[in-house]
């Protein structure tokens, strides 16, 4: 075990091209389908320091300087418990986490947050780096966090085991495979989502008739998109990304009670993307939406400034963020 029981890690969110929506085990965040994502990078980063300290009587969590309790702290404790079990460690920890991007901008920080936490806790406990295990532990905090551990283009395998150790994410292509690809994040609304993804996805599993075919389609779509990324077939990749986002939001609308995460401006941006591609004469930009109204426009670096200008004319934009494929978690 290392002398100092403290470590710091930096992680970024990821954008799913094939989504995680539904759990076969909600305590361990074990998914019903495989998913595929691109890990993002600067300027979207979370930096987290974990200190195991014999003086502490309980785990504590500070986010951007503010103490967090309730569900946020409970999830963090579950991640710490998994690390303590691996390291045979009985100490409580203090966690201090901050985001480089302003909070409340509608950018989900749970993926980068739990990826940074799992990595920092793993290193602070003196364990030898094991990407698969750290990914599986990040997953316990938030499912999508499993994918932020690895860099570039990533698949999270749903796995079969009840203990979840075979449900982790790994990279199939590094960021250098497609460095000019971009996620242009269009922040349309910075309010907190009304129905969190955890509750929303459980309702979809239970009530949507479109859910079983959506799950069935998932693994085939992961293989297809993986192939399109490896062959760098941009138009077909973007069409498939949009088809997946449309399928997810159809499942959400088919859920009882219906889940409407996209708002009128999200729909305007989606329609604009189709029109823009028609004008150019080929598919050069694709949209994808998660459990919120903000648009992720997947495109190449040369299109970003023009797209920003056109989208700004169309709808009121709170903020833009632009990210290339990122490197995955970094332990400092
Ligand atoms: C729509 O990872 O936030 O963004 O495991 O309950 O924390 P929990 O869910 P979370 O769900 C993300 C859902 C999504 C799709 C995706 O990123 O794959």
mmCIF file of C-alpha atoms and ligand atoms in Angstrom:
data_model
loop_
_atom_site.group_PDB
_atom_site.id
_atom_site.type_symbol
_atom_site.label_atom_id
_atom_site.label_comp_id
_atom_site.label_asym_id
_atom_site.label_seq_id
_atom_site.Cartn_x
_atom_site.Cartn_y
_atom_site.Cartn_z
ATOM 1 C CA UNK A 1 0.000 0.000 0.000
ATOM 2 C CA UNK A 2 1.239 3.504 -0.836
ATOM 3 C CA UNK A 3 2.228 5.734 2.075
ATOM 4 C CA UNK A 4 -0.132 8.555 1.282
ATOM 5 C CA UNK A 5 -3.808 7.541 1.234
ATOM 6 C CA UNK A 6 -4.732 10.381 -1.065
ATOM 7 C CA UNK A 7 -5.088 10.595 -4.852
ATOM 8 C CA UNK A 8 -6.576 12.906 -7.473
ATOM 9 C CA UNK A 9 -8.128 12.003 -10.821
ATOM 10 C CA UNK A 10 -9.471 13.984 -13.782
ATOM 11 C CA UNK A 11 -12.260 12.678 -15.977
ATOM 12 C CA UNK A 12 -14.644 13.903 -18.688
ATOM 13 C CA UNK A 13 -18.222 13.063 -19.624
ATOM 14 C CA UNK A 14 -18.979 10.858 -22.616
ATOM 15 C CA UNK A 15 -21.666 11.047 -25.287
ATOM 16 C CA UNK A 16 -23.463 7.802 -26.055
ATOM 17 C CA UNK A 17 -24.037 6.959 -29.738
ATOM 18 C CA UNK A 18 -25.900 3.810 -28.608
ATOM 19 C CA UNK A 19 -27.633 4.529 -25.319
ATOM 20 C CA UNK A 20 -27.920 2.856 -21.939
ATOM 21 C CA UNK A 21 -31.600 2.965 -20.973
ATOM 22 C CA UNK A 22 -32.788 0.272 -18.569
ATOM 23 C CA UNK A 23 -31.265 -1.889 -15.838
ATOM 24 C CA UNK A 24 -31.373 -5.596 -15.182
ATOM 25 C CA UNK A 25 -30.091 -4.830 -11.661
ATOM 26 C CA UNK A 26 -30.718 -1.391 -10.235
ATOM 27 C CA UNK A 27 -28.485 -1.755 -7.160
ATOM 28 C CA UNK A 28 -25.420 -2.424 -9.327
ATOM 29 C CA UNK A 29 -26.525 -0.440 -12.425
ATOM 30 C CA UNK A 30 -26.279 -3.503 -14.651
ATOM 31 C CA UNK A 31 -27.738 -2.603 -18.061
ATOM 32 C CA UNK A 32 -30.146 -4.462 -20.342
ATOM 33 C CA UNK A 33 -28.088 -3.719 -23.478
ATOM 34 C CA UNK A 34 -24.557 -2.920 -24.586
ATOM 35 C CA UNK A 35 -23.846 0.766 -25.269
ATOM 36 C CA UNK A 36 -21.247 2.706 -27.232
ATOM 37 C CA UNK A 37 -19.862 6.191 -26.649
ATOM 38 C CA UNK A 38 -17.199 8.753 -27.412
ATOM 39 C CA UNK A 39 -15.314 9.993 -24.376
ATOM 40 C CA UNK A 40 -15.090 13.786 -24.292
ATOM 41 C CA UNK A 41 -12.212 15.925 -23.056
ATOM 42 C CA UNK A 42 -11.321 19.521 -22.160
ATOM 43 C CA UNK A 43 -13.040 21.896 -21.496
ATOM 44 C CA UNK A 44 -15.427 19.405 -19.883
ATOM 45 C CA UNK A 45 -13.547 17.987 -16.912
ATOM 46 C CA UNK A 46 -14.181 16.890 -13.330
ATOM 47 C CA UNK A 47 -11.291 16.821 -10.870
ATOM 48 C CA UNK A 48 -11.733 14.727 -7.733
ATOM 49 C CA UNK A 49 -9.489 14.127 -4.729
ATOM 50 C CA UNK A 50 -10.096 11.236 -2.328
ATOM 51 C CA UNK A 51 -8.393 10.998 1.064
ATOM 52 C CA UNK A 52 -8.789 7.928 3.303
ATOM 53 C CA UNK A 53 -8.302 9.262 6.803
ATOM 54 C CA UNK A 54 -8.393 7.406 10.181
ATOM 55 C CA UNK A 55 -9.638 10.632 11.827
ATOM 56 C CA UNK A 56 -12.939 10.577 9.892
ATOM 57 C CA UNK A 57 -16.090 9.110 11.495
ATOM 58 C CA UNK A 58 -18.005 9.027 8.160
ATOM 59 C CA UNK A 59 -17.507 9.570 4.437
ATOM 60 C CA UNK A 60 -17.911 13.180 3.318
ATOM 61 C CA UNK A 61 -18.468 14.735 -0.109
ATOM 62 C CA UNK A 62 -17.771 18.311 -1.193
ATOM 63 C CA UNK A 63 -18.858 19.323 -4.699
ATOM 64 C CA UNK A 64 -17.573 22.673 -5.910
ATOM 65 C CA UNK A 65 -17.007 23.545 -2.246
ATOM 66 C CA UNK A 66 -20.535 22.605 -1.081
ATOM 67 C CA UNK A 67 -21.305 19.619 1.171
ATOM 68 C CA UNK A 68 -23.497 17.000 -0.560
ATOM 69 C CA UNK A 69 -25.710 14.590 1.367
ATOM 70 C CA UNK A 70 -28.653 12.343 0.490
ATOM 71 C CA UNK A 71 -28.640 10.297 -2.728
ATOM 72 C CA UNK A 72 -25.439 11.878 -4.089
ATOM 73 C CA UNK A 73 -23.484 10.943 -0.957
ATOM 74 C CA UNK A 74 -25.096 7.467 -0.780
ATOM 75 C CA UNK A 75 -23.978 6.701 -4.353
ATOM 76 C CA UNK A 76 -20.448 7.925 -3.572
ATOM 77 C CA UNK A 77 -20.366 5.709 -0.452
ATOM 78 C CA UNK A 78 -21.294 2.663 -2.558
ATOM 79 C CA UNK A 79 -18.320 3.381 -4.838
ATOM 80 C CA UNK A 80 -16.022 3.825 -1.823
ATOM 81 C CA UNK A 81 -17.365 0.575 -0.290
ATOM 82 C CA UNK A 82 -16.472 -1.369 -3.466
ATOM 83 C CA UNK A 83 -12.926 0.066 -3.374
ATOM 84 C CA UNK A 84 -12.579 -0.606 0.391
ATOM 85 C CA UNK A 85 -13.622 -4.212 -0.195
ATOM 86 C CA UNK A 86 -10.986 -4.677 -2.932
ATOM 87 C CA UNK A 87 -8.280 -3.012 -0.836
ATOM 88 C CA UNK A 88 -9.370 -4.582 2.483
ATOM 89 C CA UNK A 89 -9.417 -1.090 3.928
ATOM 90 C CA UNK A 90 -11.606 0.052 6.823
ATOM 91 C CA UNK A 91 -11.111 3.834 6.674
ATOM 92 C CA UNK A 92 -13.632 6.542 5.861
ATOM 93 C CA UNK A 93 -12.829 9.016 3.125
ATOM 94 C CA UNK A 94 -13.272 12.674 2.315
ATOM 95 C CA UNK A 95 -14.077 13.443 -1.320
ATOM 96 C CA UNK A 96 -13.604 16.844 -2.880
ATOM 97 C CA UNK A 97 -14.785 17.292 -6.457
ATOM 98 C CA UNK A 98 -14.989 20.241 -8.844
ATOM 99 C CA UNK A 99 -16.109 20.713 -12.418
ATOM 100 C CA UNK A 100 -14.227 22.843 -14.939
ATOM 101 C CA UNK A 101 -17.537 23.627 -16.602
ATOM 102 C CA UNK A 102 -20.103 25.711 -14.751
ATOM 103 C CA UNK A 103 -22.604 23.502 -12.928
ATOM 104 C CA UNK A 104 -26.243 23.981 -13.785
ATOM 105 C CA UNK A 105 -25.472 24.260 -17.500
ATOM 106 C CA UNK A 106 -27.321 21.071 -18.218
ATOM 107 C CA UNK A 107 -24.151 19.074 -18.833
ATOM 108 C CA UNK A 108 -24.511 15.844 -16.913
ATOM 109 C CA UNK A 109 -21.620 15.559 -14.499
ATOM 110 C CA UNK A 110 -22.476 12.132 -13.065
ATOM 111 C CA UNK A 111 -20.441 10.205 -15.678
ATOM 112 C CA UNK A 112 -17.276 12.278 -15.226
ATOM 113 C CA UNK A 113 -17.928 12.614 -11.483
ATOM 114 C CA UNK A 114 -18.183 8.909 -10.683
ATOM 115 C CA UNK A 115 -15.384 7.992 -13.109
ATOM 116 C CA UNK A 116 -13.054 10.463 -11.358
ATOM 117 C CA UNK A 117 -14.230 9.287 -7.917
ATOM 118 C CA UNK A 118 -13.715 5.565 -8.624
ATOM 119 C CA UNK A 119 -10.252 6.209 -10.088
ATOM 120 C CA UNK A 120 -9.097 8.541 -7.312
ATOM 121 C CA UNK A 121 -10.412 6.175 -4.598
ATOM 122 C CA UNK A 122 -8.744 3.176 -6.286
ATOM 123 C CA UNK A 123 -5.391 4.974 -6.411
ATOM 124 C CA UNK A 124 -5.738 6.458 -2.917
ATOM 125 C CA UNK A 125 -6.305 2.945 -1.529
ATOM 126 C CA UNK A 126 -2.972 1.938 -3.071
ATOM 127 C CA UNK A 127 -4.437 -0.581 -5.533
ATOM 128 C CA UNK A 128 -2.622 -1.447 -8.781
ATOM 129 C CA UNK A 129 -4.394 0.116 -11.774
ATOM 130 C CA UNK A 130 -6.921 -2.224 -13.382
ATOM 131 C CA UNK A 131 -9.048 -0.400 -15.965
ATOM 132 C CA UNK A 132 -11.787 -3.047 -16.148
ATOM 133 C CA UNK A 133 -12.274 -3.193 -12.398
ATOM 134 C CA UNK A 134 -12.231 0.603 -12.024
ATOM 135 C CA UNK A 135 -14.811 0.860 -14.835
ATOM 136 C CA UNK A 136 -17.061 -1.701 -13.094
ATOM 137 C CA UNK A 137 -16.748 0.239 -9.821
ATOM 138 C CA UNK A 138 -17.494 3.613 -11.504
ATOM 139 C CA UNK A 139 -20.625 1.892 -12.897
ATOM 140 C CA UNK A 140 -21.918 1.349 -9.356
ATOM 141 C CA UNK A 141 -22.028 5.167 -8.930
ATOM 142 C CA UNK A 142 -23.680 5.841 -12.284
ATOM 143 C CA UNK A 143 -23.992 3.443 -15.225
ATOM 144 C CA UNK A 144 -22.694 5.842 -17.857
ATOM 145 C CA UNK A 145 -19.598 6.577 -15.681
ATOM 146 C CA UNK A 146 -18.239 3.116 -16.578
ATOM 147 C CA UNK A 147 -17.599 4.460 -20.097
ATOM 148 C CA UNK A 148 -15.707 7.619 -19.023
ATOM 149 C CA UNK A 149 -12.811 5.541 -17.660
ATOM 150 C CA UNK A 150 -11.632 4.565 -21.152
ATOM 151 C CA UNK A 151 -10.534 7.015 -23.861
ATOM 152 C CA UNK A 152 -11.658 7.574 -27.447
ATOM 153 C CA UNK A 153 -14.384 5.219 -28.699
ATOM 154 C CA UNK A 154 -15.781 2.907 -26.067
ATOM 155 C CA UNK A 155 -18.144 -0.056 -25.653
ATOM 156 C CA UNK A 156 -19.738 -0.942 -22.326
ATOM 157 C CA UNK A 157 -20.575 -4.658 -22.289
ATOM 158 C CA UNK A 158 -23.765 -5.471 -20.416
ATOM 159 C CA UNK A 159 -22.224 -8.664 -19.022
ATOM 160 C CA UNK A 160 -24.012 -11.705 -17.596
ATOM 161 C CA UNK A 161 -22.703 -12.214 -14.080
ATOM 162 C CA UNK A 162 -24.980 -11.250 -11.161
ATOM 163 C CA UNK A 163 -22.024 -9.623 -9.355
ATOM 164 C CA UNK A 164 -21.385 -7.278 -12.313
ATOM 165 C CA UNK A 165 -17.630 -7.823 -12.667
ATOM 166 C CA UNK A 166 -18.076 -8.597 -16.386
ATOM 167 C CA UNK A 167 -20.056 -5.388 -16.969
ATOM 168 C CA UNK A 168 -17.343 -2.827 -17.729
ATOM 169 C CA UNK A 169 -16.336 -0.552 -20.594
ATOM 170 C CA UNK A 170 -13.245 -0.596 -22.782
ATOM 171 C CA UNK A 171 -11.908 1.342 -25.743
ATOM 172 C CA UNK A 172 -11.944 -0.122 -29.281
ATOM 173 C CA UNK A 173 -10.260 2.908 -30.934
ATOM 174 C CA UNK A 174 -8.104 5.670 -29.398
ATOM 175 C CA UNK A 175 -8.855 9.424 -29.745
ATOM 176 C CA UNK A 176 -6.131 9.632 -32.438
ATOM 177 C CA UNK A 177 -8.247 7.348 -34.662
ATOM 178 C CA UNK A 178 -10.570 10.269 -35.501
ATOM 179 C CA UNK A 179 -9.148 13.457 -33.972
ATOM 180 C CA UNK A 180 -11.224 15.849 -36.131
ATOM 181 C CA UNK A 181 -14.563 14.460 -34.882
ATOM 182 C CA UNK A 182 -16.421 16.867 -32.574
ATOM 183 C CA UNK A 183 -19.320 16.921 -30.155
ATOM 184 C CA UNK A 184 -20.829 20.412 -30.349
ATOM 185 C CA UNK A 185 -22.971 20.576 -27.214
ATOM 186 C CA UNK A 186 -25.845 23.046 -27.581
ATOM 187 C CA UNK A 187 -27.114 23.979 -24.120
ATOM 188 C CA UNK A 188 -30.770 24.962 -24.526
ATOM 189 C CA UNK A 189 -31.973 24.660 -20.955
ATOM 190 C CA UNK A 190 -30.000 24.596 -17.738
ATOM 191 C CA UNK A 191 -32.849 23.578 -15.419
ATOM 192 C CA UNK A 192 -32.621 20.341 -13.477
ATOM 193 C CA UNK A 193 -34.450 17.499 -15.249
ATOM 194 C CA UNK A 194 -37.910 16.761 -13.868
ATOM 195 C CA UNK A 195 -37.633 12.967 -14.067
ATOM 196 C CA UNK A 196 -34.102 11.716 -13.456
ATOM 197 C CA UNK A 197 -32.754 9.066 -15.826
ATOM 198 C CA UNK A 198 -32.817 6.389 -13.105
ATOM 199 C CA UNK A 199 -36.577 6.727 -12.487
ATOM 200 C CA UNK A 200 -37.308 7.341 -16.172
ATOM 201 C CA UNK A 201 -35.546 4.232 -17.422
ATOM 202 C CA UNK A 202 -37.225 2.006 -14.824
ATOM 203 C CA UNK A 203 -40.618 3.253 -16.048
ATOM 204 C CA UNK A 204 -39.676 2.550 -19.695
ATOM 205 C CA UNK A 205 -38.626 -1.027 -18.847
ATOM 206 C CA UNK A 206 -41.940 -1.620 -17.069
ATOM 207 C CA UNK A 207 -44.391 0.086 -19.405
ATOM 208 C CA UNK A 208 -43.169 0.746 -22.966
ATOM 209 C CA UNK A 209 -44.205 -1.731 -25.672
ATOM 210 C CA UNK A 210 -41.423 -0.310 -27.815
ATOM 211 C CA UNK A 211 -38.843 -1.216 -25.162
ATOM 212 C CA UNK A 212 -38.270 -4.950 -25.984
ATOM 213 C CA UNK A 213 -37.496 -4.284 -29.698
ATOM 214 C CA UNK A 214 -35.333 -1.297 -28.672
ATOM 215 C CA UNK A 215 -33.263 -3.550 -26.403
ATOM 216 C CA UNK A 216 -33.040 -6.239 -29.064
ATOM 217 C CA UNK A 217 -31.788 -3.732 -31.635
ATOM 218 C CA UNK A 218 -29.089 -2.434 -29.265
ATOM 219 C CA UNK A 219 -26.355 -5.021 -29.622
ATOM 220 C CA UNK A 220 -26.712 -5.121 -33.421
ATOM 221 C CA UNK A 221 -26.499 -1.329 -33.526
ATOM 222 C CA UNK A 222 -23.372 -1.339 -31.332
ATOM 223 C CA UNK A 223 -21.654 -3.681 -33.818
ATOM 224 C CA UNK A 224 -22.804 -1.590 -36.783
ATOM 225 C CA UNK A 225 -21.645 1.728 -35.285
ATOM 226 C CA UNK A 226 -18.335 0.195 -34.208
ATOM 227 C CA UNK A 227 -17.739 -0.827 -37.844
ATOM 228 C CA UNK A 228 -18.689 2.630 -39.131
ATOM 229 C CA UNK A 229 -16.277 4.289 -36.675
ATOM 230 C CA UNK A 230 -13.441 1.900 -37.569
ATOM 231 C CA UNK A 231 -13.989 2.555 -41.314
ATOM 232 C CA UNK A 232 -14.556 6.299 -40.637
ATOM 233 C CA UNK A 233 -17.781 6.294 -42.645
ATOM 234 C CA UNK A 234 -19.110 9.660 -41.430
ATOM 235 C CA UNK A 235 -22.465 9.907 -43.300
ATOM 236 C CA UNK A 236 -23.624 6.394 -42.357
ATOM 237 C CA UNK A 237 -22.356 6.802 -38.783
ATOM 238 C CA UNK A 238 -24.304 10.040 -38.318
ATOM 239 C CA UNK A 239 -27.502 8.547 -39.800
ATOM 240 C CA UNK A 240 -27.240 5.592 -37.391
ATOM 241 C CA UNK A 241 -26.579 7.907 -34.408
ATOM 242 C CA UNK A 242 -29.714 9.918 -35.247
ATOM 243 C CA UNK A 243 -31.787 6.738 -35.721
ATOM 244 C CA UNK A 244 -30.711 5.543 -32.250
ATOM 245 C CA UNK A 245 -31.570 8.887 -30.624
ATOM 246 C CA UNK A 246 -34.982 8.909 -32.370
ATOM 247 C CA UNK A 247 -35.636 5.325 -31.201
ATOM 248 C CA UNK A 248 -34.742 6.210 -27.586
ATOM 249 C CA UNK A 249 -37.032 9.234 -27.560
ATOM 250 C CA UNK A 250 -39.842 7.154 -29.109
ATOM 251 C CA UNK A 251 -39.464 4.676 -26.210
ATOM 252 C CA UNK A 252 -39.515 7.597 -23.761
ATOM 253 C CA UNK A 253 -42.706 9.037 -25.298
ATOM 254 C CA UNK A 254 -44.262 5.534 -25.230
ATOM 255 C CA UNK A 255 -43.528 5.204 -21.484
ATOM 256 C CA UNK A 256 -46.354 5.590 -18.918
ATOM 257 C CA UNK A 257 -46.342 8.354 -17.783
ATOM 258 C CA UNK A 258 -44.678 9.706 -20.959
ATOM 259 C CA UNK A 259 -41.172 11.098 -20.715
ATOM 260 C CA UNK A 260 -40.634 14.221 -22.810
ATOM 261 C CA UNK A 261 -37.030 15.251 -22.334
ATOM 262 C CA UNK A 262 -36.688 17.115 -25.652
ATOM 263 C CA UNK A 263 -38.395 20.526 -25.738
ATOM 264 C CA UNK A 264 -39.637 22.588 -28.699
ATOM 265 C CA UNK A 265 -36.189 24.085 -29.274
ATOM 266 C CA UNK A 266 -34.562 20.625 -29.190
ATOM 267 C CA UNK A 267 -36.956 19.585 -31.955
ATOM 268 C CA UNK A 268 -36.121 22.728 -33.956
ATOM 269 C CA UNK A 269 -32.408 21.870 -33.732
ATOM 270 C CA UNK A 270 -33.069 18.276 -34.841
ATOM 271 C CA UNK A 271 -35.110 19.486 -37.827
ATOM 272 C CA UNK A 272 -32.388 22.030 -38.668
ATOM 273 C CA UNK A 273 -29.758 19.238 -38.765
ATOM 274 C CA UNK A 274 -31.807 17.345 -41.367
ATOM 275 C CA UNK A 275 -32.255 20.556 -43.445
ATOM 276 C CA UNK A 276 -28.562 21.472 -43.190
ATOM 277 C CA UNK A 277 -27.522 18.033 -44.464
ATOM 278 C CA UNK A 278 -30.032 18.277 -47.330
ATOM 279 C CA UNK A 279 -28.561 21.671 -48.283
ATOM 280 C CA UNK A 280 -24.985 20.326 -48.222
ATOM 281 C CA UNK A 281 -26.091 17.239 -50.154
ATOM 282 C CA UNK A 282 -24.645 14.717 -47.702
ATOM 283 C CA UNK A 283 -24.852 13.884 -43.999
ATOM 284 C CA UNK A 284 -22.125 15.964 -42.305
ATOM 285 C CA UNK A 285 -23.762 16.525 -38.923
ATOM 286 C CA UNK A 286 -25.898 14.279 -36.700
ATOM 287 C CA UNK A 287 -27.841 14.934 -33.514
ATOM 288 C CA UNK A 288 -28.190 12.885 -30.372
ATOM 289 C CA UNK A 289 -30.203 13.676 -27.230
ATOM 290 C CA UNK A 290 -29.980 12.082 -23.763
ATOM 291 C CA UNK A 291 -32.447 12.444 -20.887
ATOM 292 C CA UNK A 292 -32.573 16.220 -21.330
ATOM 293 C CA UNK A 293 -33.249 18.937 -23.898
ATOM 294 C CA UNK A 294 -29.662 19.763 -24.862
ATOM 295 C CA UNK A 295 -28.474 18.790 -28.334
ATOM 296 C CA UNK A 296 -25.199 17.023 -28.997
ATOM 297 C CA UNK A 297 -24.248 17.716 -32.610
ATOM 298 C CA UNK A 298 -21.707 15.219 -33.879
ATOM 299 C CA UNK A 299 -19.695 16.622 -36.756
ATOM 300 C CA UNK A 300 -16.160 17.453 -37.905
ATOM 301 C CA UNK A 301 -14.051 20.404 -36.687
ATOM 302 C CA UNK A 302 -14.387 22.350 -39.970
ATOM 303 C CA UNK A 303 -18.206 22.614 -39.559
ATOM 304 C CA UNK A 304 -18.350 23.795 -35.949
ATOM 305 C CA UNK A 305 -18.252 27.597 -36.381
ATOM 306 C CA UNK A 306 -20.857 27.632 -39.154
ATOM 307 C CA UNK A 307 -23.165 25.337 -37.164
ATOM 308 C CA UNK A 308 -22.836 27.554 -34.073
ATOM 309 C CA UNK A 309 -23.844 30.616 -36.106
ATOM 310 C CA UNK A 310 -26.831 28.933 -37.719
ATOM 311 C CA UNK A 311 -28.103 27.317 -34.507
ATOM 312 C CA UNK A 312 -27.766 30.665 -32.657
ATOM 313 C CA UNK A 313 -30.056 32.280 -35.241
ATOM 314 C CA UNK A 314 -32.628 29.501 -34.818
ATOM 315 C CA UNK A 315 -33.053 29.137 -31.024
ATOM 316 C CA UNK A 316 -31.864 30.907 -27.843
ATOM 317 C CA UNK A 317 -28.623 29.101 -26.850
ATOM 318 C CA UNK A 318 -27.439 29.265 -23.215
ATOM 319 C CA UNK A 319 -23.931 27.988 -24.036
ATOM 320 C CA UNK A 320 -21.919 25.975 -26.526
ATOM 321 C CA UNK A 321 -19.231 23.467 -25.583
ATOM 322 C CA UNK A 322 -17.003 21.831 -28.171
ATOM 323 C CA UNK A 323 -15.063 18.654 -27.493
ATOM 324 C CA UNK A 324 -12.856 16.339 -29.537
ATOM 325 C CA UNK A 325 -12.505 12.645 -28.585
ATOM 326 C CA UNK A 326 -10.840 12.644 -25.163
ATOM 327 C CA UNK A 327 -8.220 10.497 -23.435
ATOM 328 C CA UNK A 328 -10.200 8.845 -20.615
ATOM 329 C CA UNK A 329 -9.519 9.198 -16.926
ATOM 330 C CA UNK A 330 -6.147 10.441 -15.720
ATOM 331 C CA UNK A 331 -4.819 9.769 -12.224
ATOM 332 C CA UNK A 332 -2.442 12.580 -11.264
HETATM 333 C C1 LIG B 1 -29.768 8.811 -21.431
HETATM 334 O O1 LIG B 1 -25.792 6.799 -16.218
HETATM 335 O O2 LIG B 1 -27.189 8.804 -15.614
HETATM 336 O O3 LIG B 1 -27.585 9.467 -20.779
HETATM 337 O O4 LIG B 1 -26.995 4.566 -13.893
HETATM 338 O O5 LIG B 1 -29.070 5.643 -13.059
HETATM 339 O O6 LIG B 1 -26.896 6.867 -12.905
HETATM 340 P P1 LIG B 1 -27.732 5.863 -13.670
HETATM 341 O O7 LIG B 1 -28.040 6.485 -15.105
HETATM 342 P P2 LIG B 1 -27.137 7.398 -16.041
HETATM 343 O O8 LIG B 1 -27.978 7.238 -17.405
HETATM 344 C C2 LIG B 1 -27.583 7.803 -18.605
HETATM 345 C C3 LIG B 1 -28.620 7.610 -19.617
HETATM 346 C C4 LIG B 1 -28.411 8.351 -20.937
HETATM 347 C C5 LIG B 1 -27.837 7.412 -21.990
HETATM 348 C C6 LIG B 1 -26.381 7.075 -21.914
HETATM 349 O O9 LIG B 1 -25.540 7.906 -21.514
HETATM 350 O O10 LIG B 1 -26.061 5.945 -22.340
#
